[in-house]
Amino acid sequence: MICLGVETSCDDTSLALVGDTGLLGQKSSSQAQVHALFGGVVPEIASREHARYLQPLFKALLEETKVKPEDIGLVAVARGPGLLGSLLVGGAFAKAFCLGQGARFLGVNHLHAHLLAVGLEHELAFPALGLLVSGGHTQLYRIDAPDRFTQLGRTLDDAAGEAFDKAGKQLGLPYPAGRIMDELACEGRVDARLFPRPYLDNDNLDFSFSGLKTAMTAYLAKHPGCTARWDAATGRVALPEGPERQELADVCASYTYAVVETLRVKTLRALESPEARGINSIILAGGVAANSMLREAMLALARENGKACLYPSPALCADNGAMIAYSGWVLGSLGYAHGLEMEAIPRGRRVPEDMILLRSA
Ligand code: KG4
Ligand code: ZN
């Protein structure tokens, strides 16, 4: 079976094809530069850009893979959570294709797809503990099977990626700031006293990162010199020079440490909880899973606890069509589908478990 995956939940338009041999091809267009001008994603612009790019990307994908529309047996679309207008554009595209070609249709939970995407490169081992860290979400799951996710914890306010993006904005870095903060952090020294590890003094598995940006505001009020200057017109970032350049790197390292240590402590707490009984692997996924310090911390945590640690290569961490196509292929192979009346789910609403089982695998 060949599955077309459609990802338009935020600011990346991405289409991919997955077949029985794995990923056949992917075509993507990032809107990051457009939204960087505004310091964050502008939903209306995002929807329009998706509408503009879907058709040309689809044409290029078919040309590159030599797959014909009639070879596509299933279309999987990211149904949410995400920006509603953006999801509707991808959903309409996927539904129109299914109507025209008679292909099966399936809506995929974007958050689950991030975690399942690890299966494109590694053998998935269930039950697994999943840590999803992206620009919009931070969740912990117990995953018993591709269609059995149990949420154990979530962020109560900002997501881990948002914590990087908002701190990066204060540091004068362009949106999204996670990757550049990661690069700067690699040159810096961690001072664990600079930033708090938020929301650890409790016994739950939830997160709260919003206080970290306040800590950054307080730090910069006392140390205003260590910020960069980003010129939207040229797209260039001017880093400070001399000792302030080192201070910026140290701040990035210390801030990253605060985020990573918080994620590590809660993941360890989850591993030690009764909900984690029988778990043999930790899956790390989402845009922030590309973070070097986080990868090292999770690898060490897994090793110390005798578990495997799986994460996608950096290109599969950010939003991508391959993760939707792969999840669609896996769930489709188990016999799942949706009717074309399936709803898109905006951020903040729980994605319903309403797939239809056409046949048992
Ligand atoms: O999964 P993703 O592409 O989109 C969402 O579904 O949100 O994640 C994007 C997020 C952004 O907040 C970005 O700053 C962050 O991932 N990010 C990183 C790194 N690369 C991307 N954060 C920390 N370190 C990185 N290397
Ligand atoms: Zn995502």
mmCIF file of C-alpha atoms and ligand atoms in Angstrom:
data_model
loop_
_atom_site.group_PDB
_atom_site.id
_atom_site.type_symbol
_atom_site.label_atom_id
_atom_site.label_comp_id
_atom_site.label_asym_id
_atom_site.label_seq_id
_atom_site.Cartn_x
_atom_site.Cartn_y
_atom_site.Cartn_z
ATOM 1 C CA MET A 1 0.000 0.000 0.000
ATOM 2 C CA ILE A 2 1.185 3.531 -0.753
ATOM 3 C CA CYS A 3 0.121 6.278 1.660
ATOM 4 C CA LEU A 4 0.255 9.993 0.898
ATOM 5 C CA GLY A 5 0.860 12.090 4.033
ATOM 6 C CA VAL A 6 -0.308 15.711 4.218
ATOM 7 C CA GLU A 7 1.087 17.991 6.930
ATOM 8 C CA THR A 8 -0.245 21.563 7.225
ATOM 9 C CA SER A 9 -0.873 21.942 10.942
ATOM 10 C CA CYS A 10 1.347 24.986 11.497
ATOM 11 C CA ASP A 11 3.851 26.750 9.241
ATOM 12 C CA ASP A 12 5.337 23.843 7.259
ATOM 13 C CA THR A 13 3.625 22.545 4.138
ATOM 14 C CA SER A 14 4.873 19.017 3.602
ATOM 15 C CA LEU A 15 3.779 16.037 1.522
ATOM 16 C CA ALA A 16 5.336 12.580 1.555
ATOM 17 C CA LEU A 17 4.745 9.101 0.210
ATOM 18 C CA VAL A 18 5.375 5.976 2.273
ATOM 19 C CA GLY A 19 5.094 2.492 0.786
ATOM 20 C CA ASP A 20 5.813 -1.035 1.973
ATOM 21 C CA THR A 21 9.558 -0.371 1.575
ATOM 22 C CA GLY A 22 9.533 2.843 3.632
ATOM 23 C CA LEU A 23 9.761 6.502 2.660
ATOM 24 C CA LEU A 24 9.480 6.971 -1.120
ATOM 25 C CA GLY A 25 9.877 10.758 -1.156
ATOM 26 C CA GLN A 26 8.975 14.027 0.509
ATOM 27 C CA LYS A 27 8.467 17.625 -0.659
ATOM 28 C CA SER A 28 8.254 20.458 1.840
ATOM 29 C CA SER A 29 8.075 24.213 1.984
ATOM 30 C CA SER A 30 8.817 26.102 5.178
ATOM 31 C CA GLN A 31 7.174 29.444 5.883
ATOM 32 C CA ALA A 32 9.599 30.237 8.713
ATOM 33 C CA GLN A 33 11.093 33.242 6.911
ATOM 34 C CA VAL A 34 7.681 34.810 6.276
ATOM 35 C CA HIS A 35 6.588 34.444 9.898
ATOM 36 C CA ALA A 36 9.991 35.516 11.255
ATOM 37 C CA LEU A 37 9.100 39.051 10.118
ATOM 38 C CA PHE A 38 6.283 39.000 12.707
ATOM 39 C CA GLY A 39 8.174 37.162 15.473
ATOM 40 C CA GLY A 40 5.766 34.199 15.383
ATOM 41 C CA VAL A 41 3.300 32.328 13.170
ATOM 42 C CA VAL A 42 0.465 34.478 11.749
ATOM 43 C CA PRO A 43 -2.413 31.980 11.270
ATOM 44 C CA GLU A 44 -4.077 33.740 8.316
ATOM 45 C CA ILE A 45 -0.807 33.940 6.390
ATOM 46 C CA ALA A 46 -0.045 30.295 7.213
ATOM 47 C CA SER A 47 -3.357 29.085 5.696
ATOM 48 C CA ARG A 48 -2.820 31.090 2.530
ATOM 49 C CA GLU A 49 0.732 29.806 2.098
ATOM 50 C CA HIS A 50 -0.451 26.195 2.481
ATOM 51 C CA ALA A 51 -3.108 26.769 -0.178
ATOM 52 C CA ARG A 52 -0.427 28.234 -2.468
ATOM 53 C CA TYR A 53 2.101 25.403 -2.059
ATOM 54 C CA LEU A 54 0.147 22.154 -1.787
ATOM 55 C CA GLN A 55 -0.520 21.650 -5.480
ATOM 56 C CA PRO A 56 3.018 22.402 -6.767
ATOM 57 C CA LEU A 57 4.563 20.267 -4.015
ATOM 58 C CA PHE A 58 2.249 17.380 -4.912
ATOM 59 C CA LYS A 59 3.175 17.645 -8.586
ATOM 60 C CA ALA A 60 6.899 17.688 -7.742
ATOM 61 C CA LEU A 61 6.480 14.696 -5.391
ATOM 62 C CA LEU A 62 4.777 12.589 -8.071
ATOM 63 C CA GLU A 63 7.430 13.545 -10.627
ATOM 64 C CA GLU A 64 10.297 12.668 -8.298
ATOM 65 C CA THR A 65 8.900 9.360 -7.033
ATOM 66 C CA LYS A 66 7.275 8.303 -10.357
ATOM 67 C CA VAL A 67 4.207 7.328 -8.316
ATOM 68 C CA LYS A 68 0.909 7.799 -10.162
ATOM 69 C CA PRO A 69 -2.170 9.214 -8.394
ATOM 70 C CA GLU A 70 -4.002 5.911 -8.921
ATOM 71 C CA ASP A 71 -1.197 4.058 -7.042
ATOM 72 C CA ILE A 72 -2.051 5.961 -3.832
ATOM 73 C CA GLY A 73 -4.406 3.768 -1.803
ATOM 74 C CA LEU A 74 -4.579 5.897 1.347
ATOM 75 C CA VAL A 75 -4.304 9.604 2.127
ATOM 76 C CA ALA A 76 -3.404 10.514 5.712
ATOM 77 C CA VAL A 77 -3.748 14.103 6.842
ATOM 78 C CA ALA A 78 -2.641 15.755 10.086
ATOM 79 C CA ARG A 79 -6.081 16.497 11.602
ATOM 80 C CA GLY A 80 -4.786 18.343 14.662
ATOM 81 C CA PRO A 81 -4.036 19.730 17.077
ATOM 82 C CA GLY A 82 -2.880 22.763 15.124
ATOM 83 C CA LEU A 83 -4.000 26.033 13.560
ATOM 84 C CA LEU A 84 -7.571 25.449 12.426
ATOM 85 C CA GLY A 85 -7.332 27.361 9.132
ATOM 86 C CA SER A 86 -4.131 25.543 8.192
ATOM 87 C CA LEU A 87 -5.588 22.147 9.090
ATOM 88 C CA LEU A 88 -8.670 22.883 6.982
ATOM 89 C CA VAL A 89 -6.522 23.612 3.920
ATOM 90 C CA GLY A 90 -4.626 20.301 4.231
ATOM 91 C CA GLY A 91 -7.832 18.432 5.071
ATOM 92 C CA ALA A 92 -9.674 19.825 2.048
ATOM 93 C CA PHE A 93 -6.764 18.863 -0.207
ATOM 94 C CA ALA A 94 -6.677 15.301 1.179
ATOM 95 C CA LYS A 95 -10.453 14.857 1.017
ATOM 96 C CA ALA A 96 -10.645 16.198 -2.542
ATOM 97 C CA PHE A 97 -7.961 13.728 -3.623
ATOM 98 C CA CYS A 98 -9.837 10.827 -1.999
ATOM 99 C CA LEU A 99 -13.117 11.879 -3.606
ATOM 100 C CA GLY A 100 -11.473 12.138 -7.019
ATOM 101 C CA GLN A 101 -9.371 8.969 -6.853
ATOM 102 C CA GLY A 102 -11.439 6.768 -4.552
ATOM 103 C CA ALA A 103 -8.515 6.417 -2.098
ATOM 104 C CA ARG A 104 -9.088 5.653 1.585
ATOM 105 C CA PHE A 105 -8.970 8.657 3.957
ATOM 106 C CA LEU A 106 -7.479 8.873 7.447
ATOM 107 C CA GLY A 107 -6.946 11.727 9.889
ATOM 108 C CA VAL A 108 -3.817 11.358 11.991
ATOM 109 C CA ASN A 109 -3.110 12.858 15.419
ATOM 110 C CA HIS A 110 -0.177 15.196 14.737
ATOM 111 C CA LEU A 111 1.334 14.588 18.193
ATOM 112 C CA HIS A 112 1.205 10.806 17.917
ATOM 113 C CA ALA A 113 2.672 11.069 14.405
ATOM 114 C CA HIS A 114 5.768 12.883 15.742
ATOM 115 C CA LEU A 115 6.442 9.913 18.046
ATOM 116 C CA LEU A 116 5.574 7.169 15.557
ATOM 117 C CA ALA A 117 7.912 8.776 12.973
ATOM 118 C CA VAL A 118 10.804 7.189 14.852
ATOM 119 C CA GLY A 119 9.645 3.942 13.193
ATOM 120 C CA LEU A 120 10.867 5.213 9.816
ATOM 121 C CA GLU A 121 14.454 4.843 11.024
ATOM 122 C CA HIS A 122 14.344 2.424 13.971
ATOM 123 C CA GLU A 123 12.429 -0.653 14.987
ATOM 124 C CA LEU A 124 9.751 0.543 17.419
ATOM 125 C CA ALA A 125 9.655 -1.371 20.682
ATOM 126 C CA PHE A 126 6.384 -1.201 22.653
ATOM 127 C CA PRO A 127 5.403 -0.449 25.318
ATOM 128 C CA ALA A 128 7.356 2.799 25.110
ATOM 129 C CA LEU A 129 7.486 6.035 27.056
ATOM 130 C CA GLY A 130 7.049 8.933 24.615
ATOM 131 C CA LEU A 131 8.289 12.456 25.282
ATOM 132 C CA LEU A 132 6.976 14.872 22.674
ATOM 133 C CA VAL A 133 8.609 18.298 22.747
ATOM 134 C CA SER A 134 7.636 20.779 20.048
ATOM 135 C CA GLY A 135 6.817 24.444 19.510
ATOM 136 C CA GLY A 136 3.221 23.955 20.611
ATOM 137 C CA HIS A 137 3.269 20.882 22.826
ATOM 138 C CA THR A 138 5.103 19.076 25.607
ATOM 139 C CA GLN A 139 3.537 15.736 26.486
ATOM 140 C CA LEU A 140 4.477 12.449 28.097
ATOM 141 C CA TYR A 141 2.737 9.288 26.892
ATOM 142 C CA ARG A 142 2.690 5.613 27.544
ATOM 143 C CA ILE A 143 2.519 4.015 24.091
ATOM 144 C CA ASP A 144 1.366 0.378 24.004
ATOM 145 C CA ALA A 145 0.786 0.185 20.252
ATOM 146 C CA PRO A 146 0.518 2.613 17.300
ATOM 147 C CA ASP A 147 -3.184 3.000 18.137
ATOM 148 C CA ARG A 148 -2.855 2.972 21.956
ATOM 149 C CA PHE A 149 -1.495 6.177 23.463
ATOM 150 C CA THR A 150 -2.167 7.120 27.100
ATOM 151 C CA GLN A 151 -1.265 10.681 28.074
ATOM 152 C CA LEU A 152 0.640 10.800 31.370
ATOM 153 C CA GLY A 153 1.568 14.490 31.470
ATOM 154 C CA ARG A 154 1.419 17.727 29.502
ATOM 155 C CA THR A 155 2.403 21.351 29.742
ATOM 156 C CA LEU A 156 0.026 23.600 31.637
ATOM 157 C CA ASP A 157 1.169 26.699 29.721
ATOM 158 C CA ASP A 158 4.128 27.210 27.345
ATOM 159 C CA ALA A 159 5.620 24.289 25.434
ATOM 160 C CA ALA A 160 9.350 23.507 25.598
ATOM 161 C CA GLY A 161 9.880 24.907 22.075
ATOM 162 C CA GLU A 162 7.919 28.021 23.019
ATOM 163 C CA ALA A 163 10.236 28.458 26.015
ATOM 164 C CA PHE A 164 13.158 28.585 23.554
ATOM 165 C CA ASP A 165 11.350 30.807 21.043
ATOM 166 C CA LYS A 166 10.215 33.358 23.638
ATOM 167 C CA ALA A 167 13.609 33.504 25.362
ATOM 168 C CA GLY A 168 15.285 33.743 21.955
ATOM 169 C CA LYS A 169 13.109 36.716 21.057
ATOM 170 C CA GLN A 170 14.265 38.481 24.232
ATOM 171 C CA LEU A 171 17.862 37.667 23.282
ATOM 172 C CA GLY A 172 17.333 39.318 19.888
ATOM 173 C CA LEU A 173 17.404 36.026 17.968
ATOM 174 C CA PRO A 174 15.130 35.274 14.998
ATOM 175 C CA TYR A 175 12.032 33.059 15.270
ATOM 176 C CA PRO A 176 12.081 30.085 15.737
ATOM 177 C CA ALA A 177 15.045 30.446 18.073
ATOM 178 C CA GLY A 178 15.533 26.846 19.279
ATOM 179 C CA ARG A 179 18.174 25.810 16.779
ATOM 180 C CA ILE A 180 20.332 28.922 17.046
ATOM 181 C CA MET A 181 20.108 28.814 20.851
ATOM 182 C CA ASP A 182 21.260 25.191 20.624
ATOM 183 C CA GLU A 183 24.252 26.199 18.472
ATOM 184 C CA LEU A 184 25.184 29.023 20.852
ATOM 185 C CA ALA A 185 24.684 26.738 23.879
ATOM 186 C CA CYS A 186 27.272 24.319 22.443
ATOM 187 C CA GLU A 187 29.862 27.139 22.758
ATOM 188 C CA GLY A 188 28.715 28.121 26.271
ATOM 189 C CA ARG A 189 29.187 26.975 29.857
ATOM 190 C CA VAL A 190 26.264 25.920 32.018
ATOM 191 C CA ASP A 191 25.682 27.866 35.215
ATOM 192 C CA ALA A 192 22.899 25.946 36.943
ATOM 193 C CA ARG A 193 22.165 28.915 39.246
ATOM 194 C CA LEU A 194 21.127 31.288 36.429
ATOM 195 C CA PHE A 195 17.674 29.847 35.695
ATOM 196 C CA PRO A 196 15.185 27.827 37.774
ATOM 197 C CA ARG A 197 14.051 24.296 36.861
ATOM 198 C CA PRO A 198 10.337 25.074 36.846
ATOM 199 C CA TYR A 199 7.447 23.085 38.295
ATOM 200 C CA LEU A 200 9.420 20.177 39.730
ATOM 201 C CA ASP A 201 8.299 20.654 43.332
ATOM 202 C CA ASN A 202 5.163 18.498 42.986
ATOM 203 C CA ASP A 203 4.397 14.861 42.385
ATOM 204 C CA ASN A 204 2.801 15.007 38.950
ATOM 205 C CA LEU A 205 4.067 14.532 35.381
ATOM 206 C CA ASP A 206 2.943 17.922 34.024
ATOM 207 C CA PHE A 207 5.178 20.798 32.948
ATOM 208 C CA SER A 208 5.049 24.577 33.228
ATOM 209 C CA PHE A 209 7.649 26.562 31.310
ATOM 210 C CA SER A 210 6.084 30.043 31.285
ATOM 211 C CA GLY A 211 8.071 31.193 34.339
ATOM 212 C CA LEU A 212 11.342 30.674 32.490
ATOM 213 C CA LYS A 213 10.747 33.606 30.166
ATOM 214 C CA THR A 214 10.157 35.821 33.218
ATOM 215 C CA ALA A 215 13.487 34.576 34.605
ATOM 216 C CA MET A 216 15.090 35.556 31.285
ATOM 217 C CA THR A 217 13.481 39.036 31.479
ATOM 218 C CA ALA A 218 14.898 39.441 34.978
ATOM 219 C CA TYR A 219 18.354 38.278 33.879
ATOM 220 C CA LEU A 220 18.442 40.648 30.893
ATOM 221 C CA ALA A 221 17.302 43.596 33.008
ATOM 222 C CA LYS A 222 20.586 43.179 34.929
ATOM 223 C CA HIS A 223 22.745 42.133 31.935
ATOM 224 C CA PRO A 224 21.452 44.059 28.912
ATOM 225 C CA GLY A 225 24.641 43.758 26.844
ATOM 226 C CA CYS A 226 24.490 40.096 25.910
ATOM 227 C CA THR A 227 21.754 40.290 23.273
ATOM 228 C CA ALA A 228 22.004 39.819 19.512
ATOM 229 C CA ARG A 229 20.551 42.072 16.832
ATOM 230 C CA TRP A 230 18.462 40.530 14.084
ATOM 231 C CA ASP A 231 17.895 42.491 10.907
ATOM 232 C CA ALA A 232 14.586 41.339 9.373
ATOM 233 C CA ALA A 233 15.428 43.049 6.043
ATOM 234 C CA THR A 234 18.649 41.085 5.440
ATOM 235 C CA GLY A 235 17.762 38.080 7.601
ATOM 236 C CA ARG A 236 21.178 38.491 9.303
ATOM 237 C CA VAL A 237 21.851 38.045 12.999
ATOM 238 C CA ALA A 238 24.564 40.246 14.500
ATOM 239 C CA LEU A 239 25.902 38.576 17.643
ATOM 240 C CA PRO A 240 27.548 40.746 20.307
ATOM 241 C CA GLU A 241 31.341 40.772 20.336
ATOM 242 C CA GLY A 242 34.003 40.186 22.994
ATOM 243 C CA PRO A 243 32.992 38.995 26.467
ATOM 244 C CA GLU A 244 29.318 39.632 25.761
ATOM 245 C CA ARG A 245 29.384 37.055 22.983
ATOM 246 C CA GLN A 246 30.615 34.473 25.512
ATOM 247 C CA GLU A 247 27.989 35.653 27.991
ATOM 248 C CA LEU A 248 25.255 35.113 25.358
ATOM 249 C CA ALA A 249 26.544 31.574 24.748
ATOM 250 C CA ASP A 250 26.664 30.922 28.517
ATOM 251 C CA VAL A 251 23.104 32.232 28.920
ATOM 252 C CA CYS A 252 21.904 29.936 26.098
ATOM 253 C CA ALA A 253 23.697 26.959 27.680
ATOM 254 C CA SER A 254 22.279 27.700 31.150
ATOM 255 C CA TYR A 255 18.757 28.292 29.831
ATOM 256 C CA THR A 256 18.881 25.092 27.760
ATOM 257 C CA TYR A 257 20.101 23.233 30.837
ATOM 258 C CA ALA A 258 17.067 24.495 32.812
ATOM 259 C CA VAL A 259 14.653 23.226 30.125
ATOM 260 C CA VAL A 260 16.502 19.928 29.610
ATOM 261 C CA GLU A 261 16.898 19.165 33.307
ATOM 262 C CA THR A 262 13.163 19.791 33.855
ATOM 263 C CA LEU A 263 12.312 17.395 31.015
ATOM 264 C CA ARG A 264 14.807 14.834 32.328
ATOM 265 C CA VAL A 265 13.492 14.867 35.908
ATOM 266 C CA LYS A 266 9.850 14.464 34.818
ATOM 267 C CA THR A 267 10.753 11.719 32.338
ATOM 268 C CA LEU A 268 12.618 9.856 35.086
ATOM 269 C CA ARG A 269 9.610 10.325 37.384
ATOM 270 C CA ALA A 270 7.388 8.865 34.643
ATOM 271 C CA LEU A 271 9.758 5.910 34.206
ATOM 272 C CA GLU A 272 9.570 5.194 37.936
ATOM 273 C CA SER A 273 5.768 5.489 38.053
ATOM 274 C CA PRO A 274 3.372 2.505 37.995
ATOM 275 C CA GLU A 275 2.123 3.724 34.600
ATOM 276 C CA ALA A 276 5.504 2.841 33.100
ATOM 277 C CA ARG A 277 5.309 -0.830 34.017
ATOM 278 C CA GLY A 278 6.955 -2.993 31.342
ATOM 279 C CA ILE A 279 8.301 -0.075 29.322
ATOM 280 C CA ASN A 280 11.412 -0.956 27.357
ATOM 281 C CA SER A 281 12.171 2.187 25.355
ATOM 282 C CA ILE A 282 12.006 5.970 25.517
ATOM 283 C CA ILE A 283 10.941 7.756 22.329
ATOM 284 C CA LEU A 284 11.911 11.408 22.047
ATOM 285 C CA ALA A 285 10.257 13.417 19.254
ATOM 286 C CA GLY A 286 9.154 16.875 18.035
ATOM 287 C CA GLY A 287 11.180 19.902 16.948
ATOM 288 C CA VAL A 288 12.971 20.229 20.301
ATOM 289 C CA ALA A 289 14.109 16.584 20.045
ATOM 290 C CA ALA A 290 16.818 17.966 17.721
ATOM 291 C CA ASN A 291 18.400 19.706 20.739
ATOM 292 C CA SER A 292 21.903 18.366 21.413
ATOM 293 C CA MET A 293 21.817 18.711 25.206
ATOM 294 C CA LEU A 294 18.376 17.056 25.391
ATOM 295 C CA ARG A 295 19.471 14.123 23.219
ATOM 296 C CA GLU A 296 22.514 13.530 25.421
ATOM 297 C CA ALA A 297 20.453 13.778 28.614
ATOM 298 C CA MET A 298 17.807 11.335 27.335
ATOM 299 C CA LEU A 299 20.420 8.875 26.071
ATOM 300 C CA ALA A 300 22.111 8.919 29.492
ATOM 301 C CA LEU A 301 18.780 8.582 31.312
ATOM 302 C CA ALA A 302 17.793 5.594 29.151
ATOM 303 C CA ARG A 303 21.197 3.943 29.602
ATOM 304 C CA GLU A 304 21.119 4.362 33.387
ATOM 305 C CA ASN A 305 17.672 2.755 33.487
ATOM 306 C CA GLY A 306 18.398 -0.088 31.088
ATOM 307 C CA LYS A 307 16.059 1.195 28.335
ATOM 308 C CA ALA A 308 16.597 1.935 24.666
ATOM 309 C CA CYS A 309 16.407 5.598 23.615
ATOM 310 C CA LEU A 310 15.059 6.305 20.136
ATOM 311 C CA TYR A 311 14.807 9.671 18.398
ATOM 312 C CA PRO A 312 14.464 10.727 14.774
ATOM 313 C CA SER A 313 17.250 12.300 12.727
ATOM 314 C CA PRO A 314 17.017 16.139 12.858
ATOM 315 C CA ALA A 315 15.126 16.400 9.534
ATOM 316 C CA LEU A 316 12.335 14.198 10.928
ATOM 317 C CA CYS A 317 12.103 16.078 14.242
ATOM 318 C CA ALA A 318 10.405 19.188 12.858
ATOM 319 C CA ASP A 319 6.937 19.022 11.284
ATOM 320 C CA ASN A 320 7.077 16.878 8.157
ATOM 321 C CA GLY A 321 4.850 14.958 5.796
ATOM 322 C CA ALA A 322 6.856 11.740 6.253
ATOM 323 C CA MET A 323 5.652 11.324 9.841
ATOM 324 C CA ILE A 324 2.031 11.690 8.717
ATOM 325 C CA ALA A 325 2.494 9.338 5.767
ATOM 326 C CA TYR A 326 4.243 6.765 7.956
ATOM 327 C CA SER A 327 1.605 6.953 10.730
ATOM 328 C CA GLY A 328 -1.082 6.670 8.057
ATOM 329 C CA TRP A 329 0.666 3.661 6.568
ATOM 330 C CA VAL A 330 0.966 1.950 9.984
ATOM 331 C CA LEU A 331 -2.633 2.701 11.057
ATOM 332 C CA GLY A 332 -3.959 1.984 7.561
ATOM 333 C CA SER A 333 -2.217 -1.407 7.659
ATOM 334 C CA LEU A 334 -4.072 -2.104 10.922
ATOM 335 C CA GLY A 335 -7.308 -1.467 8.986
ATOM 336 C CA TYR A 336 -8.193 2.062 10.149
ATOM 337 C CA ALA A 337 -9.913 4.857 8.178
ATOM 338 C CA HIS A 338 -12.111 7.929 8.614
ATOM 339 C CA GLY A 339 -15.168 9.101 6.746
ATOM 340 C CA LEU A 340 -14.806 12.365 4.803
ATOM 341 C CA GLU A 341 -16.932 14.135 7.438
ATOM 342 C CA MET A 342 -13.977 13.900 9.887
ATOM 343 C CA GLU A 343 -13.350 17.173 11.701
ATOM 344 C CA ALA A 344 -10.063 19.067 12.063
ATOM 345 C CA ILE A 345 -9.101 19.669 15.706
ATOM 346 C CA PRO A 346 -7.665 23.050 16.734
ATOM 347 C CA ARG A 347 -4.948 23.431 19.349
ATOM 348 C CA GLY A 348 -6.333 23.106 22.862
ATOM 349 C CA ARG A 349 -8.923 20.430 22.002
ATOM 350 C CA ARG A 350 -8.286 16.754 22.540
ATOM 351 C CA VAL A 351 -8.101 14.751 19.316
ATOM 352 C CA PRO A 352 -10.953 12.200 19.501
ATOM 353 C CA GLU A 353 -10.253 8.512 19.055
ATOM 354 C CA ASP A 354 -12.846 7.979 16.373
ATOM 355 C CA MET A 355 -11.037 5.995 13.671
ATOM 356 C CA ILE A 356 -13.192 3.367 11.985
ATOM 357 C CA LEU A 357 -11.820 -0.175 11.925
ATOM 358 C CA LEU A 358 -12.618 -1.427 8.424
ATOM 359 C CA ARG A 359 -11.096 -4.811 9.052
ATOM 360 C CA SER A 360 -8.823 -6.436 11.631
ATOM 361 C CA ALA A 361 -5.202 -6.628 10.530
HETATM 362 O O1 KG4 B 1 7.740 20.058 15.949
HETATM 363 P P1 KG4 B 1 8.001 21.425 15.404
HETATM 364 O O2 KG4 B 1 8.677 21.566 14.094
HETATM 365 O O3 KG4 B 1 6.667 22.229 15.264
HETATM 366 C C1 KG4 B 1 5.600 22.120 16.116
HETATM 367 O O4 KG4 B 1 4.783 21.183 15.938
HETATM 368 O O5 KG4 B 1 5.564 22.963 17.032
HETATM 369 O O6 KG4 B 1 8.817 22.202 16.537
HETATM 370 C C2 KG4 B 1 9.268 23.511 16.363
HETATM 371 C C3 KG4 B 1 9.963 23.927 17.637
HETATM 372 C C4 KG4 B 1 10.295 25.419 17.681
HETATM 373 O O7 KG4 B 1 9.856 25.933 18.912
HETATM 374 C C5 KG4 B 1 11.812 25.444 17.582
HETATM 375 O O8 KG4 B 1 12.398 26.549 18.232
HETATM 376 C C6 KG4 B 1 12.175 24.142 18.256
HETATM 377 O O9 KG4 B 1 11.195 23.224 17.810
HETATM 378 N N1 KG4 B 1 13.512 23.647 17.895
HETATM 379 C C7 KG4 B 1 14.524 23.467 18.786
HETATM 380 C C8 KG4 B 1 15.633 22.988 18.046
HETATM 381 N N2 KG4 B 1 15.269 22.883 16.738
HETATM 382 C C9 KG4 B 1 13.960 23.283 16.665
HETATM 383 N N3 KG4 B 1 14.569 23.688 20.101
HETATM 384 C C10 KG4 B 1 15.749 23.422 20.732
HETATM 385 N N4 KG4 B 1 16.853 22.968 20.101
HETATM 386 C C11 KG4 B 1 16.841 22.725 18.770
HETATM 387 N N5 KG4 B 1 17.935 22.260 18.145
HETATM 388 ZN ZN ZN B 2 4.716 19.331 15.354
#
